[in-house]
mmCIF file of C-alpha atoms and ligand atoms in Angstrom:
data_model
loop_
_atom_site.group_PDB
_atom_site.id
_atom_site.type_symbol
_atom_site.label_atom_id
_atom_site.label_comp_id
_atom_site.label_asym_id
_atom_site.label_seq_id
_atom_site.Cartn_x
_atom_site.Cartn_y
_atom_site.Cartn_z
ATOM 1 C CA MET A 170 -8.680 12.817 13.539
ATOM 2 C CA LYS A 171 -6.154 10.541 15.329
ATOM 3 C CA THR A 172 -2.862 9.896 13.247
ATOM 4 C CA VAL A 173 -0.643 6.618 14.727
ATOM 5 C CA TYR A 174 3.442 6.744 13.321
ATOM 6 C CA SER A 175 6.110 5.335 14.064
ATOM 7 C CA PRO A 176 10.065 6.230 14.079
ATOM 8 C CA LEU A 177 10.569 2.993 14.146
ATOM 9 C CA HIS A 178 9.792 3.664 9.613
ATOM 10 C CA ALA A 179 13.391 5.487 9.679
ATOM 11 C CA GLY A 180 15.095 2.180 9.956
ATOM 12 C CA HIS A 181 14.453 1.431 6.354
ATOM 13 C CA ALA A 182 16.908 3.473 4.651
ATOM 14 C CA GLY A 183 19.668 4.546 1.855
ATOM 15 C CA THR A 184 17.889 1.873 -0.194
ATOM 16 C CA MET A 185 18.786 1.373 -3.752
ATOM 17 C CA GLU A 186 16.529 0.659 -6.442
ATOM 18 C CA LEU A 187 16.981 0.712 -10.609
ATOM 19 C CA MET A 188 15.245 2.885 -13.159
ATOM 20 C CA SER A 189 16.822 3.415 -16.567
ATOM 21 C CA GLY A 190 19.243 1.103 -16.629
ATOM 22 C CA ALA A 191 21.093 2.549 -13.794
ATOM 23 C CA ILE A 192 21.685 2.441 -9.910
ATOM 24 C CA VAL A 193 19.608 4.989 -8.185
ATOM 25 C CA PRO A 194 18.622 6.545 -4.255
ATOM 26 C CA GLY A 195 15.261 4.827 -2.964
ATOM 27 C CA PHE A 196 12.031 7.281 -3.762
ATOM 28 C CA GLU A 197 10.427 5.666 -0.794
ATOM 29 C CA LYS A 198 12.728 7.451 1.679
ATOM 30 C CA PRO A 199 12.472 8.142 5.394
ATOM 31 C CA SER A 200 12.071 11.980 5.153
ATOM 32 C CA ARG A 201 8.381 10.917 3.244
ATOM 33 C CA ALA A 202 6.185 9.640 6.157
ATOM 34 C CA GLU A 203 8.700 12.303 7.857
ATOM 35 C CA ILE A 204 6.987 15.520 6.102
ATOM 36 C CA VAL A 205 3.456 13.343 6.256
ATOM 37 C CA ARG A 206 4.082 13.900 10.262
ATOM 38 C CA SER A 207 5.053 17.485 10.750
ATOM 39 C CA ARG A 208 2.375 18.306 7.900
ATOM 40 C CA VAL A 209 -0.031 16.688 10.636
ATOM 41 C CA GLU A 210 1.085 18.570 13.613
ATOM 42 C CA SER A 211 1.121 21.847 11.735
ATOM 43 C CA GLU A 212 -2.501 21.261 10.132
ATOM 44 C CA LYS A 213 -3.497 20.516 14.019
ATOM 45 C CA LEU A 214 -5.299 17.213 12.235
ATOM 46 C CA GLY A 215 -5.535 15.349 15.708
ATOM 47 C CA PRO A 216 -3.004 13.378 18.195
ATOM 48 C CA ILE A 217 -0.358 11.599 16.817
ATOM 49 C CA LEU A 218 -0.881 8.733 18.759
ATOM 50 C CA ALA A 219 2.257 5.568 19.152
ATOM 51 C CA PRO A 220 0.884 2.211 17.685
ATOM 52 C CA GLU A 221 0.491 -0.878 19.783
ATOM 53 C CA LEU A 222 2.538 -4.206 19.403
ATOM 54 C CA HIS A 223 0.429 -7.476 17.644
ATOM 55 C CA ASP A 224 2.060 -10.157 17.270
ATOM 56 C CA LEU A 225 2.411 -11.544 13.556
ATOM 57 C CA SER A 226 -1.276 -13.605 13.326
ATOM 58 C CA ALA A 227 -2.834 -10.921 12.015
ATOM 59 C CA ALA A 228 -0.527 -10.462 8.861
ATOM 60 C CA LYS A 229 -0.375 -14.582 8.328
ATOM 61 C CA ARG A 230 -4.542 -13.863 8.012
ATOM 62 C CA VAL A 231 -3.288 -12.547 4.212
ATOM 63 C CA HIS A 232 -0.286 -13.377 3.660
ATOM 64 C CA LYS A 233 1.269 -17.708 3.962
ATOM 65 C CA ALA A 234 2.732 -18.079 7.068
ATOM 66 C CA ASP A 235 5.885 -19.016 5.307
ATOM 67 C CA TYR A 236 6.995 -15.639 3.907
ATOM 68 C CA ILE A 237 5.822 -13.390 7.227
ATOM 69 C CA ASP A 238 8.385 -15.877 8.618
ATOM 70 C CA PHE A 239 11.113 -15.299 6.440
ATOM 71 C CA LEU A 240 10.785 -11.540 6.131
ATOM 72 C CA PRO A 241 12.375 -11.162 9.435
ATOM 73 C CA THR A 242 15.744 -13.875 8.933
ATOM 74 C CA VAL A 243 16.760 -11.992 5.506
ATOM 75 C CA TYR A 244 18.519 -9.224 6.949
ATOM 76 C CA PRO A 245 20.689 -11.464 9.517
ATOM 77 C CA GLU A 246 21.027 -14.123 7.071
ATOM 78 C CA TRP A 247 22.469 -11.981 4.315
ATOM 79 C CA GLU A 248 25.006 -10.060 7.287
ATOM 80 C CA ALA A 249 25.846 -14.221 8.231
ATOM 81 C CA LEU A 250 27.496 -13.735 4.458
ATOM 82 C CA GLY A 251 29.197 -11.233 5.775
ATOM 83 C CA ARG A 252 27.448 -9.105 2.770
ATOM 84 C CA SER A 253 25.826 -5.418 3.649
ATOM 85 C CA GLY A 254 24.318 -2.604 1.699
ATOM 86 C CA SER A 255 20.487 -3.959 0.579
ATOM 87 C CA ALA A 256 19.604 -7.757 0.632
ATOM 88 C CA MET A 257 18.225 -7.535 -3.108
ATOM 89 C CA PRO A 258 16.622 -10.605 -5.508
ATOM 90 C CA TYR A 259 18.317 -10.430 -8.530
ATOM 91 C CA THR A 260 16.634 -14.659 -9.464
ATOM 92 C CA TRP A 261 12.621 -14.773 -10.115
ATOM 93 C CA PRO A 262 10.494 -18.227 -11.037
ATOM 94 C CA THR A 263 9.117 -17.209 -13.548
ATOM 95 C CA ARG A 264 7.508 -19.558 -16.578
ATOM 96 C CA GLY A 265 9.178 -22.338 -17.705
ATOM 97 C CA LEU A 266 11.195 -22.318 -14.284
ATOM 98 C CA ARG A 267 10.005 -24.362 -11.019
ATOM 99 C CA GLY A 268 8.150 -21.785 -8.670
ATOM 100 C CA ASP A 269 6.899 -25.050 -5.895
ATOM 101 C CA VAL A 270 10.087 -25.519 -4.220
ATOM 102 C CA VAL A 271 11.232 -23.252 -1.998
ATOM 103 C CA PRO A 272 15.136 -23.191 -2.105
ATOM 104 C CA ASP A 273 17.277 -23.059 0.850
ATOM 105 C CA THR A 274 20.136 -20.260 0.133
ATOM 106 C CA ILE A 275 18.793 -16.357 0.496
ATOM 107 C CA ASP A 276 19.784 -14.842 -3.180
ATOM 108 C CA ALA A 277 17.523 -17.827 -4.533
ATOM 109 C CA ARG A 278 14.788 -17.630 -1.752
ATOM 110 C CA LEU A 279 14.971 -13.055 -2.023
ATOM 111 C CA GLY A 280 13.610 -14.293 -5.411
ATOM 112 C CA TYR A 281 11.359 -16.578 -4.492
ATOM 113 C CA TYR A 282 9.488 -14.000 -2.309
ATOM 114 C CA SER A 283 9.240 -11.027 -4.737
ATOM 115 C CA PHE A 284 7.821 -10.206 -8.008
ATOM 116 C CA ASP A 285 10.576 -7.497 -8.585
ATOM 117 C CA ALA A 286 13.623 -6.257 -7.232
ATOM 118 C CA GLY A 287 11.637 -3.436 -6.015
ATOM 119 C CA ALA A 288 11.594 -4.504 -1.970
ATOM 120 C CA PRO A 289 15.158 -4.410 -0.615
ATOM 121 C CA PHE A 290 16.238 -4.682 2.950
ATOM 122 C CA VAL A 291 18.818 -2.937 4.700
ATOM 123 C CA LYS A 292 19.413 -3.893 8.658
ATOM 124 C CA GLY A 293 16.503 -1.803 10.187
ATOM 125 C CA THR A 294 14.012 -3.113 7.542
ATOM 126 C CA TRP A 295 12.423 -5.552 9.002
ATOM 127 C CA GLU A 296 11.365 -3.332 12.291
ATOM 128 C CA ALA A 297 10.098 -0.763 9.975
ATOM 129 C CA ILE A 298 7.868 -3.224 8.248
ATOM 130 C CA LYS A 299 6.798 -4.744 11.665
ATOM 131 C CA SER A 300 6.514 -0.908 12.338
ATOM 132 C CA SER A 301 3.947 -0.439 9.490
ATOM 133 C CA TYR A 302 2.011 -3.429 10.607
ATOM 134 C CA ASP A 303 1.552 -2.357 14.601
ATOM 135 C CA VAL A 304 0.123 1.408 13.390
ATOM 136 C CA VAL A 305 -1.768 0.520 10.857
ATOM 137 C CA LEU A 306 -3.675 -2.431 13.085
ATOM 138 C CA THR A 307 -3.313 0.390 15.856
ATOM 139 C CA GLY A 308 -5.227 2.283 13.377
ATOM 140 C CA ALA A 309 -8.389 -0.263 12.861
ATOM 141 C CA LYS A 310 -8.546 -0.421 16.355
ATOM 142 C CA LEU A 311 -9.252 3.372 16.598
ATOM 143 C CA VAL A 312 -12.146 3.255 13.868
ATOM 144 C CA LYS A 313 -13.224 -0.103 15.164
ATOM 145 C CA SER A 314 -13.811 1.149 18.739
ATOM 146 C CA GLY A 315 -16.304 4.340 16.745
ATOM 147 C CA GLU A 316 -13.937 6.657 15.514
ATOM 148 C CA PRO A 317 -15.111 8.148 12.412
ATOM 149 C CA ALA A 318 -11.958 7.594 10.379
ATOM 150 C CA ALA A 319 -8.860 7.246 11.369
ATOM 151 C CA PHE A 320 -4.742 7.588 9.577
ATOM 152 C CA ALA A 321 -2.627 4.774 9.389
ATOM 153 C CA LEU A 322 0.906 6.306 8.317
ATOM 154 C CA CYS A 323 2.497 3.333 7.389
ATOM 155 C CA ARG A 324 5.890 3.322 5.718
ATOM 156 C CA PRO A 325 6.346 1.299 4.253
ATOM 157 C CA PRO A 326 4.115 1.046 2.240
ATOM 158 C CA GLY A 327 1.832 -2.230 1.157
ATOM 159 C CA HIS A 328 -0.978 -2.449 -1.476
ATOM 160 C CA HIS A 329 2.173 -4.434 -4.307
ATOM 161 C CA ALA A 330 3.003 -6.502 -1.179
ATOM 162 C CA GLY A 331 0.559 -10.172 -2.211
ATOM 163 C CA ALA A 332 0.135 -13.307 0.397
ATOM 164 C CA GLY A 333 3.006 -14.984 -0.948
ATOM 165 C CA PHE A 334 5.619 -12.353 -2.256
ATOM 166 C CA MET A 335 6.930 -8.183 -2.262
ATOM 167 C CA GLY A 336 7.863 -6.367 -4.330
ATOM 168 C CA GLY A 337 7.428 -2.629 -5.241
ATOM 169 C CA TYR A 338 8.359 -0.750 -1.703
ATOM 170 C CA CYS A 339 6.252 -3.413 -0.059
ATOM 171 C CA TYR A 340 6.631 -6.311 1.937
ATOM 172 C CA ILE A 341 3.499 -6.729 3.789
ATOM 173 C CA ASN A 342 0.167 -5.547 2.572
ATOM 174 C CA ASN A 343 -1.237 -3.392 5.894
ATOM 175 C CA ALA A 344 -4.105 -2.326 4.208
ATOM 176 C CA ALA A 345 -5.510 -5.698 3.202
ATOM 177 C CA VAL A 346 -4.209 -7.161 7.459
ATOM 178 C CA ALA A 347 -6.462 -4.450 8.296
ATOM 179 C CA ALA A 348 -9.983 -5.056 6.020
ATOM 180 C CA GLN A 349 -9.021 -9.071 7.187
ATOM 181 C CA TRP A 350 -8.839 -7.918 10.701
ATOM 182 C CA PHE A 351 -12.059 -6.282 10.714
ATOM 183 C CA LEU A 352 -14.230 -8.676 9.510
ATOM 184 C CA ASP A 353 -12.035 -11.061 11.929
ATOM 185 C CA GLN A 354 -13.897 -8.307 14.502
ATOM 186 C CA GLY A 355 -16.795 -9.373 12.986
ATOM 187 C CA ALA A 356 -17.596 -6.732 9.799
ATOM 188 C CA ARG A 357 -19.556 -8.545 7.288
ATOM 189 C CA ARG A 358 -18.147 -6.420 4.638
ATOM 190 C CA VAL A 359 -15.268 -4.593 4.175
ATOM 191 C CA ALA A 360 -14.363 -2.143 0.925
ATOM 192 C CA ILE A 361 -10.917 -1.020 -0.160
ATOM 193 C CA LEU A 362 -10.407 1.983 -2.303
ATOM 194 C CA ASP A 363 -6.698 2.221 -3.711
ATOM 195 C CA VAL A 364 -6.282 6.018 -4.891
ATOM 196 C CA ASP A 365 -2.658 5.553 -5.169
ATOM 197 C CA TYR A 366 -1.461 5.910 -8.811
ATOM 198 C CA HIS A 367 -0.039 2.511 -9.749
ATOM 199 C CA HIS A 368 -2.164 -0.919 -9.183
ATOM 200 C CA GLY A 369 -2.817 -2.335 -6.057
ATOM 201 C CA ASN A 370 -1.863 -6.026 -7.363
ATOM 202 C CA GLY A 371 -1.058 -7.646 -4.247
ATOM 203 C CA THR A 372 -4.037 -6.009 -2.588
ATOM 204 C CA GLN A 373 -6.229 -7.352 -5.538
ATOM 205 C CA GLU A 374 -4.376 -10.790 -5.124
ATOM 206 C CA ILE A 375 -5.545 -11.636 -2.087
ATOM 207 C CA PHE A 376 -9.029 -10.807 -2.289
ATOM 208 C CA TYR A 377 -9.571 -12.153 -6.083
ATOM 209 C CA SER A 378 -11.653 -15.027 -5.146
ATOM 210 C CA ARG A 379 -13.490 -13.796 -1.909
ATOM 211 C CA ALA A 380 -16.822 -11.385 -1.827
ATOM 212 C CA ASP A 381 -16.466 -10.071 1.765
ATOM 213 C CA VAL A 382 -13.905 -7.019 0.630
ATOM 214 C CA GLN A 383 -14.013 -5.427 -2.854
ATOM 215 C CA VAL A 384 -11.520 -4.056 -3.799
ATOM 216 C CA LEU A 385 -11.544 -0.690 -5.535
ATOM 217 C CA ASN A 386 -8.653 0.246 -7.836
ATOM 218 C CA LEU A 387 -7.797 3.381 -9.535
ATOM 219 C CA HIS A 388 -4.555 3.648 -11.675
ATOM 220 C CA GLY A 389 -1.895 4.039 -14.494
ATOM 221 C CA ASP A 390 -3.060 1.569 -17.345
ATOM 222 C CA PRO A 391 -0.793 -1.670 -17.053
ATOM 223 C CA MET A 392 -0.177 -1.766 -21.064
ATOM 224 C CA VAL A 393 2.069 0.920 -19.925
ATOM 225 C CA GLU A 394 2.619 1.796 -16.279
ATOM 226 C CA TYR A 395 4.326 -0.603 -13.293
ATOM 227 C CA PRO A 396 2.870 -3.167 -11.929
ATOM 228 C CA TYR A 397 2.531 -4.736 -15.537
ATOM 229 C CA PHE A 398 1.146 -7.605 -15.060
ATOM 230 C CA LEU A 399 -2.034 -6.921 -13.562
ATOM 231 C CA GLY A 400 -5.063 -3.444 -13.140
ATOM 232 C CA HIS A 401 -6.656 -4.363 -16.363
ATOM 233 C CA ALA A 402 -10.565 -3.435 -16.237
ATOM 234 C CA ASP A 403 -10.952 -7.336 -17.295
ATOM 235 C CA GLU A 404 -9.997 -7.992 -13.912
ATOM 236 C CA ARG A 405 -13.423 -8.512 -11.943
ATOM 237 C CA GLY A 406 -12.562 -10.912 -9.362
ATOM 238 C CA GLU A 407 -13.005 -15.269 -9.494
ATOM 239 C CA GLY A 408 -15.612 -17.274 -8.149
ATOM 240 C CA PRO A 409 -17.399 -16.051 -5.044
ATOM 241 C CA GLY A 410 -15.397 -12.662 -5.926
ATOM 242 C CA GLU A 411 -16.725 -12.327 -9.486
ATOM 243 C CA GLY A 412 -17.665 -8.854 -9.606
ATOM 244 C CA PHE A 413 -16.116 -7.489 -6.111
ATOM 245 C CA ASN A 414 -13.078 -6.289 -7.743
ATOM 246 C CA VAL A 415 -13.444 -3.322 -9.630
ATOM 247 C CA ASN A 416 -10.009 -1.900 -11.913
ATOM 248 C CA TYR A 417 -10.082 1.872 -13.482
ATOM 249 C CA PRO A 418 -6.939 1.609 -15.586
ATOM 250 C CA LEU A 419 -6.363 5.529 -16.485
ATOM 251 C CA PRO A 420 -4.031 7.177 -19.299
ATOM 252 C CA PHE A 421 -0.897 8.734 -18.695
ATOM 253 C CA GLY A 422 -1.960 13.097 -18.058
ATOM 254 C CA THR A 423 -4.820 11.807 -16.754
ATOM 255 C CA SER A 424 -5.758 14.665 -15.090
ATOM 256 C CA TRP A 425 -8.595 15.705 -12.515
ATOM 257 C CA GLU A 426 -11.496 16.181 -15.219
ATOM 258 C CA ALA A 427 -10.867 11.928 -15.650
ATOM 259 C CA TRP A 428 -9.741 10.907 -12.570
ATOM 260 C CA ASN A 429 -12.540 12.328 -10.222
ATOM 261 C CA ALA A 430 -14.957 10.434 -12.511
ATOM 262 C CA ALA A 431 -13.249 7.426 -11.810
ATOM 263 C CA LEU A 432 -13.054 7.689 -8.052
ATOM 264 C CA ASP A 433 -17.131 8.785 -8.874
ATOM 265 C CA ASP A 434 -17.868 5.736 -10.640
ATOM 266 C CA ALA A 435 -15.761 3.818 -8.046
ATOM 267 C CA CYS A 436 -17.582 5.380 -5.209
ATOM 268 C CA VAL A 437 -20.933 4.984 -6.250
ATOM 269 C CA LYS A 438 -20.062 1.056 -6.513
ATOM 270 C CA LEU A 439 -18.760 0.866 -3.019
ATOM 271 C CA SER A 440 -21.549 2.523 -2.040
ATOM 272 C CA ALA A 441 -23.710 -0.112 -3.753
ATOM 273 C CA TYR A 442 -21.892 -2.884 -1.993
ATOM 274 C CA GLY A 443 -22.497 -2.172 1.718
ATOM 275 C CA PRO A 444 -19.723 -2.627 3.418
ATOM 276 C CA ASP A 445 -19.751 -1.660 7.034
ATOM 277 C CA VAL A 446 -15.900 -0.183 6.551
ATOM 278 C CA VAL A 447 -13.700 1.388 4.491
ATOM 279 C CA VAL A 448 -10.452 1.180 4.490
ATOM 280 C CA VAL A 449 -8.947 3.724 1.796
ATOM 281 C CA SER A 450 -5.324 2.741 0.255
ATOM 282 C CA LEU A 451 -3.854 6.007 0.436
ATOM 283 C CA GLY A 452 -1.051 7.406 -2.420
ATOM 284 C CA VAL A 453 -0.513 10.583 -3.372
ATOM 285 C CA ASP A 454 1.509 10.065 -5.844
ATOM 286 C CA THR A 455 -1.083 10.507 -8.772
ATOM 287 C CA PHE A 456 0.399 14.897 -8.474
ATOM 288 C CA GLU A 457 1.115 16.188 -11.643
ATOM 289 C CA LYS A 458 5.126 16.716 -9.804
ATOM 290 C CA ASP A 459 5.845 13.110 -8.735
ATOM 291 C CA PRO A 460 8.671 11.779 -10.025
ATOM 292 C CA ILE A 461 7.675 8.025 -10.990
ATOM 293 C CA SER A 462 4.116 7.883 -12.507
ATOM 294 C CA GLN A 463 2.471 9.975 -14.599
ATOM 295 C CA PHE A 464 -1.027 11.846 -13.940
ATOM 296 C CA LYS A 465 -1.839 15.448 -13.677
ATOM 297 C CA LEU A 466 -3.690 16.020 -10.464
ATOM 298 C CA LYS A 467 -2.775 18.766 -8.653
ATOM 299 C CA SER A 468 -2.147 20.136 -4.540
ATOM 300 C CA SER A 469 -5.909 21.489 -4.881
ATOM 301 C CA ASP A 470 -7.637 17.825 -5.612
ATOM 302 C CA TYR A 471 -6.422 15.977 -2.344
ATOM 303 C CA PRO A 472 -9.358 17.772 -0.828
ATOM 304 C CA LYS A 473 -11.677 16.926 -2.837
ATOM 305 C CA ILE A 474 -11.079 13.185 -2.909
ATOM 306 C CA GLY A 475 -11.007 13.797 0.337
ATOM 307 C CA ALA A 476 -14.685 15.223 0.248
ATOM 308 C CA ARG A 477 -15.605 12.638 -1.781
ATOM 309 C CA ILE A 478 -14.904 9.887 0.302
ATOM 310 C CA ALA A 479 -16.240 11.403 3.455
ATOM 311 C CA ARG A 480 -20.147 11.497 1.331
ATOM 312 C CA LEU A 481 -20.277 7.360 1.946
ATOM 313 C CA ASN A 482 -20.417 7.870 4.959
ATOM 314 C CA LEU A 483 -19.332 5.193 6.597
ATOM 315 C CA PRO A 484 -16.022 4.549 9.641
ATOM 316 C CA THR A 485 -13.102 5.195 7.681
ATOM 317 C CA LEU A 486 -9.183 3.960 7.563
ATOM 318 C CA PHE A 487 -6.969 5.836 5.906
ATOM 319 C CA VAL A 488 -3.555 4.025 4.713
ATOM 320 C CA MET A 489 -0.227 5.353 3.866
ATOM 321 C CA GLU A 490 0.979 4.169 0.262
ATOM 322 C CA GLY A 491 2.990 6.184 -2.453
ATOM 323 C CA GLY A 492 3.692 9.462 -3.421
ATOM 324 C CA TYR A 493 7.202 10.668 -3.473
ATOM 325 C CA ALA A 494 7.185 14.004 -4.788
ATOM 326 C CA VAL A 495 8.729 14.548 -1.154
ATOM 327 C CA ASP A 496 7.728 18.441 -0.956
ATOM 328 C CA GLU A 497 4.536 18.140 -1.319
ATOM 329 C CA ILE A 498 3.560 15.069 0.503
ATOM 330 C CA GLY A 499 2.717 16.401 3.659
ATOM 331 C CA VAL A 500 0.087 19.252 2.172
ATOM 332 C CA ASN A 501 -1.409 16.328 -1.210
ATOM 333 C CA ALA A 502 -1.766 13.268 2.042
ATOM 334 C CA VAL A 503 -3.281 15.978 4.804
ATOM 335 C CA GLY A 504 -5.424 17.471 1.867
ATOM 336 C CA VAL A 505 -6.981 14.350 1.727
ATOM 337 C CA LEU A 506 -7.605 14.153 5.577
ATOM 338 C CA THR A 507 -8.751 17.670 6.140
ATOM 339 C CA GLY A 508 -11.130 17.398 3.299
ATOM 340 C CA PHE A 509 -12.645 14.890 4.750
ATOM 341 C CA GLU A 510 -13.326 16.719 7.531
ATOM 342 C CA GLY A 511 -14.962 18.878 6.004
ATOM 343 C CA ARG A 512 -12.210 22.324 6.455
HETATM 344 C C1 SS9 B 266 11.387 1.824 -11.790
HETATM 345 C C2 SS9 B 266 10.731 1.837 -11.131
HETATM 346 C C3 SS9 B 266 9.736 1.114 -9.983
HETATM 347 C C4 SS9 B 266 7.973 0.557 -8.593
HETATM 348 C C5 SS9 B 266 6.954 1.881 -7.895
HETATM 349 C C6 SS9 B 266 6.659 1.833 -6.611
HETATM 350 C C7 SS9 B 266 5.117 2.246 -5.980
HETATM 351 C C8 SS9 B 266 4.723 2.259 -4.760
HETATM 352 N N1 SS9 B 266 12.407 1.460 -10.178
HETATM 353 N N2 SS9 B 266 8.878 1.700 -9.609
HETATM 354 S S1 SS9 B 266 3.650 3.326 -5.020
HETATM 355 ZN ZN1 ZN B 267 2.450 4.479 -6.005
#
């Protein structure tokens, strides 16, 4: 299959994050995408294409316009105040504070448009976000044009970003953008299968009251795992979306047998839904050696994931999400893709 990749992701570098009370280098770093790209080459998965450039209208189909317009302004405003380093929020409009007024100052706007401090900005961050968006739309177009599958090698990832907020390394929800784009191009129904270790809270929020996008999520139980405040099994969608959101929270230590049982159940529900196209939020942070995750999948399990998805027999867009065991991220992510292709 074809891969879409942009080198502009690499400008989103040198970020840091708060972990267990310490400031540490960001786990979501440029080498992740570079190692996946070189594995695509060494495995001869197929050609690697540069993205076509897009305006932001497709982003505004799933995100609030004011949020999307805010993103390119962050770092210029930060620098105008004489600051450098990472632009990050430290105050949020949680319960008991007003969430209906957008403040003027950059520190407050960062908090207004986020749910955590996990989506920092450096000088090249907006260009990376935009390139990731261009990558996913270019991948979607390949699938729409008749390719059985394509791989959008997105970085930064997207599934934690909601309609009006960033967080968890995510800014624009690339998978949601692609799903909506397929609908706008004439698809009747789209399924999003999120196999990243973390619950795709942004994707769930965006489509929660809709019947035209089925969202299925396998992830660490939010009672004990990030993003904590969404992802329980009783979240099934609301209104017209009732029944079209499916969560599989799984315990720490989950290995292939239990994880695969959940995947199979999700695939059965997906097939019953009868979508025209599948968008896979492809995180490989389910890996046993992932530094921030608690599942126990092995490298030999990833081709089996791809093979199960192939059995859906539907046009499929793979969208890169998480995976932080950098040494193995290429083997694992591309393992899913070669497994999908039956090799
Ligand atoms: C503290 C842990 C927060 C956020 C993980 C986001 C994963 C995106 N630094 N971890 S796939
Ligand atoms: Zn993740």
